[in-house]
XYZ file of C-alpha atoms in Angstrom:
561
model
C 119.219 208.002 -14.012
C 122.188 205.750 -13.408
C 123.065 204.790 -9.856
C 126.826 204.411 -9.480
C 127.978 201.872 -6.966
C 130.466 203.301 -4.488
C 131.609 200.591 -2.529
C 130.817 197.001 -2.867
C 130.585 194.719 -0.068
C 129.807 191.661 -1.966
C 133.107 192.247 -3.953
C 135.200 192.623 -0.381
C 137.105 190.208 1.649
C 135.695 189.362 5.051
C 138.038 191.764 6.827
C 137.466 194.540 4.396
C 133.661 193.635 5.043
C 134.029 194.290 8.653
C 135.928 197.378 8.846
C 133.490 198.966 6.117
C 130.652 198.564 8.057
C 131.928 200.346 11.247
C 132.765 203.950 11.918
C 135.919 204.969 10.677
C 138.803 204.893 13.127
C 136.351 203.293 15.781
C 137.205 199.588 14.796
C 139.886 197.053 16.159
C 140.612 193.547 15.109
C 140.415 190.985 17.826
C 142.504 187.581 17.395
C 143.948 189.181 13.918
C 146.415 187.274 11.772
C 149.483 188.608 13.763
C 148.578 186.466 16.636
C 149.176 183.867 14.555
C 146.445 181.676 15.598
C 145.714 179.098 12.728
C 143.937 175.829 12.600
C 146.245 173.309 14.605
C 144.403 170.396 12.405
C 145.292 171.159 8.836
C 148.980 171.093 8.870
C 148.603 167.357 9.839
C 146.648 166.707 6.688
C 149.100 168.891 4.475
C 146.823 171.607 4.195
C 148.213 175.396 4.442
C 146.661 176.935 7.537
C 145.665 180.755 7.546
C 146.328 182.992 10.731
C 143.093 184.148 11.139
C 141.709 180.867 10.195
C 139.216 182.479 8.216
C 137.142 183.948 10.975
C 137.703 188.001 11.401
C 136.163 189.416 14.448
C 136.195 193.476 14.714
C 134.830 195.571 17.336
C 134.045 199.087 16.669
C 131.160 201.363 16.553
C 128.226 201.928 13.860
C 126.370 204.960 13.815
C 127.984 205.611 17.423
C 126.551 202.423 18.785
C 129.064 199.701 20.192
C 129.109 196.707 17.587
C 130.939 193.638 16.677
C 131.491 192.264 13.196
C 131.799 188.567 12.807
C 132.711 188.254 9.053
C 133.628 184.717 7.476
C 136.325 184.423 4.624
C 134.603 182.314 2.069
C 137.992 182.386 0.002
C 139.698 180.281 2.720
C 138.491 176.530 2.864
C 135.110 177.796 1.443
C 134.371 179.595 4.580
C 134.081 176.295 6.749
C 133.820 176.187 10.192
C 136.607 174.635 11.825
C 137.839 174.600 15.722
C 139.462 177.976 15.491
C 137.045 179.572 13.510
C 134.259 178.154 15.128
C 135.531 179.237 18.673
C 136.186 182.836 17.651
C 132.751 182.906 16.434
C 131.218 181.235 19.328
C 133.486 182.730 21.824
C 132.771 186.551 20.333
C 128.930 185.741 20.870
C 129.509 184.441 24.565
C 131.662 187.840 25.284
C 128.776 189.843 23.925
C 126.207 188.045 25.948
C 128.454 188.501 29.036
C 128.452 192.228 28.286
C 124.843 192.506 27.579
C 123.969 190.767 30.874
C 126.211 193.426 32.851
C 124.151 196.225 30.871
C 126.820 197.064 28.253
C 124.605 196.727 25.174
C 126.672 195.725 22.093
C 125.408 194.793 18.781
C 126.357 191.749 16.954
C 126.460 191.468 13.223
C 127.204 188.208 11.291
C 128.671 188.093 7.660
C 128.067 184.784 6.121
C 130.063 183.520 3.354
C 130.027 179.719 4.139
C 129.816 176.260 3.010
C 128.977 175.013 6.497
C 131.338 172.963 8.460
C 134.929 172.381 7.327
C 135.127 168.765 6.616
C 138.825 168.482 7.470
C 137.666 169.051 11.320
C 134.525 168.050 10.688
C 133.095 167.289 14.405
C 134.811 170.372 15.906
C 132.430 172.154 13.051
C 129.337 170.458 14.670
C 130.167 171.353 18.109
C 130.990 174.773 17.276
C 127.967 175.387 15.507
C 125.954 174.198 18.480
C 127.667 176.507 20.705
C 126.903 179.372 18.178
C 123.144 178.425 17.978
C 123.076 178.282 21.660
C 124.711 181.985 22.164
C 122.635 183.383 19.354
C 119.041 181.858 20.993
C 120.172 183.383 24.459
C 121.654 186.541 23.097
C 118.478 187.691 21.030
C 116.803 188.197 24.235
C 119.202 191.312 24.918
C 120.108 192.828 21.385
C 118.869 192.080 17.825
C 121.181 189.385 16.106
C 121.650 190.658 12.504
C 122.726 188.319 9.939
C 123.984 189.382 6.290
C 124.204 187.002 3.197
C 125.859 189.409 0.613
C 127.025 187.064 -1.884
C 129.846 184.889 -3.509
C 129.231 181.618 -1.628
C 126.303 182.730 0.311
C 125.227 180.442 3.383
C 124.961 176.579 3.656
C 124.994 173.743 5.837
C 125.025 174.100 9.647
C 125.869 177.486 9.031
C 122.526 178.325 7.867
C 120.824 177.139 10.712
C 122.509 179.759 12.736
C 121.455 182.213 10.253
C 117.714 180.806 10.914
C 117.866 181.862 14.179
C 118.975 185.576 13.824
C 116.424 188.354 14.689
C 116.870 189.652 11.134
C 118.691 188.572 7.852
C 119.811 190.815 5.136
C 120.508 189.527 1.647
C 121.483 190.836 -1.953
C 120.315 189.214 -5.175
C 123.793 187.872 -5.443
C 123.370 185.856 -1.818
C 121.964 182.153 -1.550
C 120.634 180.565 1.680
C 120.012 176.868 1.914
C 120.698 173.823 3.979
C 122.438 171.584 1.403
C 124.232 173.191 -1.370
C 123.350 172.147 -4.933
C 126.213 169.999 -5.590
C 125.724 167.878 -2.242
C 122.162 167.194 -3.203
C 123.307 166.122 -6.770
C 125.796 163.717 -5.053
C 123.582 162.495 -2.584
C 120.238 162.201 -4.178
C 121.117 162.160 -8.249
C 120.970 164.623 -10.744
C 117.384 163.866 -11.486
C 116.603 165.174 -8.199
C 118.651 168.483 -8.826
C 121.103 169.468 -11.521
C 123.813 171.734 -9.713
C 124.621 173.260 -13.097
C 121.081 174.536 -13.628
C 121.847 178.070 -12.038
C 118.582 179.739 -13.048
C 116.613 177.170 -11.412
C 119.160 177.536 -8.218
C 118.483 181.233 -8.023
C 114.526 180.765 -8.393
C 115.025 178.527 -5.480
C 117.182 179.903 -2.906
C 118.868 183.193 -4.190
C 118.239 186.343 -2.192
C 115.475 187.953 -4.325
C 113.513 184.321 -4.084
C 114.001 184.240 -0.226
C 112.707 187.789 0.342
C 109.652 187.169 -1.928
C 108.935 184.018 0.134
C 109.166 185.667 3.365
C 112.085 184.013 4.571
C 114.391 187.072 5.110
C 113.930 190.583 6.261
C 115.418 193.096 3.807
C 116.887 192.856 0.250
C 119.427 195.475 -0.626
C 121.447 196.427 -3.733
C 125.151 195.894 -3.004
C 126.418 199.429 -1.719
C 128.198 199.402 2.056
C 125.965 202.566 2.834
C 122.650 200.324 1.981
C 123.693 197.759 4.301
C 124.570 200.163 7.038
C 121.077 201.531 6.791
C 119.422 198.369 6.575
C 121.210 197.275 9.974
C 120.239 200.444 11.558
C 116.584 200.191 10.639
C 116.838 196.707 12.528
C 118.254 198.321 15.301
C 115.620 201.208 15.658
C 112.782 198.892 15.397
C 111.723 199.855 11.804
C 111.680 196.438 10.998
C 109.198 193.901 12.680
C 110.682 190.917 13.704
C 109.050 187.680 12.262
C 110.337 185.311 14.754
C 110.022 182.584 12.304
C 111.277 179.679 14.144
C 108.296 180.271 16.529
C 105.899 180.365 14.029
C 105.604 176.372 14.515
C 101.866 175.898 13.763
C 101.872 178.081 10.703
C 104.946 176.016 8.939
C 103.912 172.759 10.176
C 100.517 173.042 8.830
C 101.897 174.373 5.664
C 104.146 171.443 5.173
C 101.778 168.733 6.232
C 99.025 170.032 3.481
C 101.835 169.900 0.582
C 101.256 166.930 -2.064
C 104.206 166.085 -4.107
C 102.536 164.366 -6.825
C 103.954 166.872 -9.251
C 107.287 168.900 -8.609
C 106.530 172.175 -6.783
C 107.630 175.039 -8.900
C 109.774 177.861 -7.300
C 107.059 180.481 -8.100
C 104.447 178.116 -6.497
C 106.810 177.630 -3.390
C 107.244 181.163 -2.619
C 103.521 182.063 -2.892
C 102.868 179.017 -0.726
C 105.721 180.278 2.032
C 104.617 183.868 1.757
C 100.974 183.383 2.793
C 99.970 184.771 6.086
C 96.436 183.083 5.827
C 95.610 180.380 8.477
C 96.155 177.109 6.862
C 93.716 174.238 7.516
C 95.613 171.324 9.419
C 95.933 168.230 7.506
C 95.860 164.939 9.193
C 98.569 162.620 7.931
C 98.001 158.872 7.337
C 99.093 156.296 9.841
C 101.846 154.286 8.022
C 100.998 150.684 6.757
C 104.539 149.368 7.464
C 106.524 150.143 10.635
C 110.149 150.185 10.506
C 111.873 148.594 13.902
C 114.815 151.025 13.710
C 117.439 151.403 16.480
C 115.953 154.629 17.692
C 112.301 153.182 17.708
C 113.440 150.111 19.900
C 115.205 152.407 22.365
C 112.000 154.998 22.358
C 109.702 151.948 22.990
C 112.000 150.793 26.003
C 112.634 154.169 27.459
C 108.686 154.891 27.348
C 107.489 151.082 28.445
C 105.759 150.692 25.133
C 103.936 154.070 25.509
C 101.976 155.229 22.293
C 103.316 158.162 20.489
C 101.448 161.745 20.851
C 102.953 163.159 17.848
C 100.623 163.963 14.787
C 103.704 163.175 12.564
C 104.289 159.440 12.333
C 108.367 160.268 11.634
C 108.720 161.787 15.076
C 107.767 159.734 18.227
C 107.041 161.859 21.238
C 106.114 160.196 24.826
C 105.846 161.373 28.392
C 107.196 158.994 31.108
C 108.438 158.786 34.572
C 112.101 157.527 34.742
C 113.117 156.693 38.666
C 110.190 159.000 39.662
C 111.298 161.821 37.347
C 109.099 163.050 34.635
C 110.340 162.835 31.259
C 109.383 163.574 27.572
C 111.025 161.437 25.205
C 111.408 162.218 21.537
C 112.681 160.225 18.500
C 113.070 160.396 14.695
C 112.516 157.449 12.789
C 111.916 156.075 9.470
C 108.536 156.285 7.512
C 108.653 154.633 4.134
C 105.200 156.509 3.493
C 106.533 160.071 4.420
C 105.019 162.463 1.699
C 108.453 163.828 1.563
C 110.281 161.146 -0.178
C 114.017 162.365 0.670
C 113.211 161.742 4.320
C 111.818 158.385 4.308
C 114.689 156.541 6.132
C 114.924 158.589 9.467
C 116.151 161.633 8.043
C 115.140 165.206 9.494
C 113.252 166.957 6.795
C 110.653 169.692 6.916
C 108.164 167.750 9.068
C 110.595 166.376 11.406
C 112.345 169.754 12.379
C 109.175 171.618 12.932
C 107.403 168.755 14.846
C 110.435 168.364 17.284
C 110.036 172.112 17.786
C 106.234 171.754 18.362
C 106.533 169.066 21.007
C 109.429 170.578 22.946
C 107.876 174.051 22.772
C 104.552 172.404 24.143
C 106.766 170.839 27.134
C 107.864 174.449 27.875
C 104.398 175.981 27.883
C 103.030 173.177 30.021
C 105.743 173.515 32.569
C 106.171 176.959 32.492
C 104.803 177.446 36.162
C 106.221 174.212 37.416
C 108.770 174.140 39.993
C 110.576 171.518 38.277
C 110.672 171.301 34.544
C 110.356 167.949 32.812
C 113.375 166.089 31.864
C 113.748 165.963 28.141
C 115.442 163.088 26.106
C 116.145 163.087 22.286
C 117.126 159.958 21.257
C 119.518 160.186 18.426
C 119.390 157.843 15.456
C 119.553 160.039 12.473
C 121.297 159.412 9.305
C 121.498 162.901 7.933
C 119.238 165.925 7.153
C 116.811 165.142 4.063
C 118.883 166.034 0.689
C 115.878 166.946 -1.721
C 114.762 169.614 -4.231
C 111.575 170.294 -2.351
C 113.488 170.364 1.019
C 115.716 173.321 -0.182
C 113.099 175.073 -2.103
C 110.600 175.004 0.999
C 113.206 176.031 3.502
C 114.550 172.897 5.361
C 117.211 175.091 7.218
C 114.493 176.905 8.768
C 112.847 173.773 10.180
C 116.080 172.384 11.502
C 116.678 175.968 12.971
C 113.251 175.792 14.729
C 114.074 172.607 16.399
C 117.408 174.045 17.573
C 115.570 176.854 18.882
C 113.130 174.902 20.827
C 115.751 172.720 22.359
C 117.831 175.661 23.307
C 114.818 177.704 24.699
C 113.956 174.497 26.950
C 117.469 174.284 28.160
C 117.253 177.925 29.211
C 114.188 177.701 30.775
C 115.331 175.065 33.140
C 114.771 171.793 31.245
C 117.516 169.251 31.770
C 117.973 167.799 28.320
C 120.018 164.469 28.203
C 120.796 163.308 24.844
C 120.988 159.481 24.296
C 122.969 158.782 21.287
C 122.013 155.139 20.360
C 122.618 155.249 16.479
C 124.021 157.569 13.665
C 124.347 161.108 14.853
C 125.227 162.926 11.130
C 125.245 166.805 10.125
C 122.136 169.031 10.428
C 119.959 166.252 11.535
C 122.010 165.748 15.056
C 122.457 169.416 15.309
C 118.574 169.937 15.109
C 118.086 166.877 17.331
C 120.502 166.377 20.254
C 123.220 168.548 20.059
C 121.507 171.386 22.223
C 121.393 168.916 25.228
C 122.945 169.701 28.524
C 124.778 166.295 28.668
C 125.227 163.715 25.747
C 125.524 159.988 26.379
C 126.435 157.539 23.804
C 126.382 153.778 23.416
C 129.925 152.324 22.854
C 128.521 150.434 19.542
C 130.044 150.141 16.038
C 126.370 151.287 14.864
C 127.146 154.599 16.883
C 128.751 157.375 14.338
C 129.075 160.943 14.653
C 129.948 163.217 11.454
C 128.910 165.738 9.120
C 128.199 164.074 5.885
C 128.361 160.629 4.300
C 132.029 159.372 3.620
C 131.626 159.064 -0.009
C 130.423 162.556 -0.699
C 133.140 163.874 2.116
C 135.737 162.139 0.018
C 134.427 163.850 -3.366
C 134.172 167.168 -1.997
C 137.770 167.209 -0.128
C 139.219 165.532 -3.236
C 140.525 162.553 -1.244
C 139.987 158.766 -1.431
C 137.979 157.138 1.258
C 141.414 155.511 2.320
C 142.985 158.963 2.538
C 140.230 160.294 4.800
C 140.693 157.306 7.029
C 144.336 157.691 7.345
C 143.635 161.647 8.021
C 141.262 160.568 10.736
C 144.279 158.657 12.578
C 145.754 162.238 13.006
C 142.719 164.469 13.668
C 139.867 162.550 15.520
C 137.177 164.923 14.733
C 137.410 163.593 10.981
C 136.590 160.089 12.115
C 132.978 158.640 12.429
C 133.250 156.331 15.271
C 132.144 157.062 18.799
C 135.272 156.447 20.266
C 137.156 159.153 18.106
C 134.259 161.834 19.203
C 134.924 161.144 22.681
C 138.413 162.294 22.396
C 136.876 165.938 21.832
C 135.475 166.201 25.278
C 131.861 166.648 24.602
C 130.589 163.325 25.807
C 129.220 162.938 29.453
C 129.334 159.268 29.520
C 130.162 156.762 26.778
C 128.396 153.362 27.582
C 129.923 150.192 27.094
C 128.548 146.474 26.830
C 125.125 147.539 25.796
C 123.592 146.139 22.813
C 122.890 149.053 20.949
C 120.581 147.523 17.934
C 118.486 144.839 19.933
C 118.555 145.988 23.217
C 116.910 144.152 26.183
C 115.973 145.040 29.923
C 119.330 144.947 31.318
C 120.437 147.350 28.616
C 117.720 149.610 29.140
C 118.641 150.079 32.794
C 122.022 150.667 32.055
C 120.914 153.653 29.584
C 118.178 154.740 32.216
C 120.999 154.954 35.260
C 123.057 156.902 33.034
C 120.257 159.251 32.061
C 119.276 159.912 35.621
C 123.238 160.262 36.708
C 123.299 163.057 34.066
C 120.113 164.577 35.080
C 121.199 164.888 38.881
C 124.663 166.242 37.678
C 122.891 169.116 35.603
C 120.559 169.750 38.583
C 123.589 169.777 40.947
C 125.531 172.260 38.842
C 122.290 174.143 37.518
C 123.504 174.098 34.120
C 121.660 175.855 31.513
C 124.156 176.316 28.992
C 126.651 173.854 26.823
C 129.878 175.042 28.718
C 130.349 171.619 30.465
C 131.897 170.651 26.977
C 134.706 172.720 27.409
C 135.295 172.079 30.937
C 135.333 168.357 31.049
C 139.199 166.757 31.634
C 139.115 165.365 28.065
C 138.362 168.874 26.526
C 140.861 170.668 28.925
C 143.603 168.040 28.269
C 143.630 168.380 24.303
C 140.418 167.628 23.040
C 139.201 171.370 22.867
C 142.437 172.981 23.831
C 142.268 175.246 20.838
C 138.784 176.196 21.523
C 139.591 177.096 25.150
C 142.496 179.261 24.411
C 140.612 181.255 21.690
C 138.084 182.214 24.067
C 140.917 183.387 26.652
C 142.554 185.506 24.009
C 138.936 187.033 22.976
C 138.670 187.980 26.583
C 142.411 189.189 26.885
C 142.193 191.377 23.733
C 138.487 192.898 24.417
C 138.560 196.643 25.066
């Protein structure tokens, strides 16, 4: 018997996808193209904007249930997330959360077709993805957050970290799910690490069928709108058991510690490893024979007064200390030249690092669950990027990063003040995983402190520009720049500390940073902050740094009915 496809979701545009999923006649678009709210940053770079900025928000009903579909248009800027599109996404989730808290149950459905952050608006994308992640973690406590990856582009970059946070994921065989796109891995690590033209291998690694077999997604469907509807309803009705993968910390950490990379792990072997539900014996990792005195390690030692790390993974340092009478847990990611994952030897956030961060943040949550005063958590940020490698994508790096984000966001919501200290590089998914969920961000005014989504060389290749052209564009759009002064113009920093020696700090430098951390701690306590809203309410944000982000949220509120 031949089954005739009646209605393809894969072949539809983002707006068509959103309306197709909802009951006929029930749906209306919020902030549609006739509102003419495109990106204010693209024209400055001679790029034609789109009046919906490639993000479609449609509210209506599915099978009589109130629902909102957030659908990303992959044909506009590769589905990349900029300021306006990111604010539409985050602002919609925040509005749904408000309604759920009032007792109005509204189900979010997210359709992913994205390469991640829009490089032409780089740091706006990072801020947006942090806010999207925060909203998903909180919203999951009220309603299931369903993610769909139908196909075409798939889901990559920081947006896959948000996909990893969803209550349930639905894919087709045409969908792909990973952290780093194959082309980016080839650019960063070379063709021997991964040949991006080897499509059969790519599908075996990160395609929908492979991810389902590995147990990393919940439902695999054939491409028909009705199939997607039935899959969504099965999640809502409780027919699908929520795996809570980002909470399975001990399982995944033991798994990745047990791997050996003497020979390349084949996709079929990796799928079998990931799908196992048997208890994995814990493996003790060797103590490195070489210690790299990185910037992050120096600041960790200063802030903890040289306390030994309690972490079982050498590339993640963890210690409890007291700062001005306040109990604190300090966490840093540092280089380990002997890391079994060879693409994560220079301080990158990889498989071990993401899950280890999650373990020790969750440990603080559990230990302080009955405490009147929750421990201050201080992520020390000196991370060059996430790890770019074959094994990282094969084994689900995106989920390791999602787990770290989940732990930090959960800690913040539980009342743990998180003050992030940016002392070195804060790049891409590594920064999203380690630092961006902080209540307050503090940075050193130092030329060694940079914030961005990708190395300048790779960003130039992907945007088809020279490095000189990138630098010129950054003068018009601060979000594209790498330096911390430009990042400050976006309004997300609580303090930018001048006169501190970032690379070789002494006791005087330590005191300056500690005083700033304690000041931020008291500010969090004063305002009882448990979300990231302060990034939109700072004077810099209101006076231009996040003007479009603020306006988008106001328009969502006005058009909601």
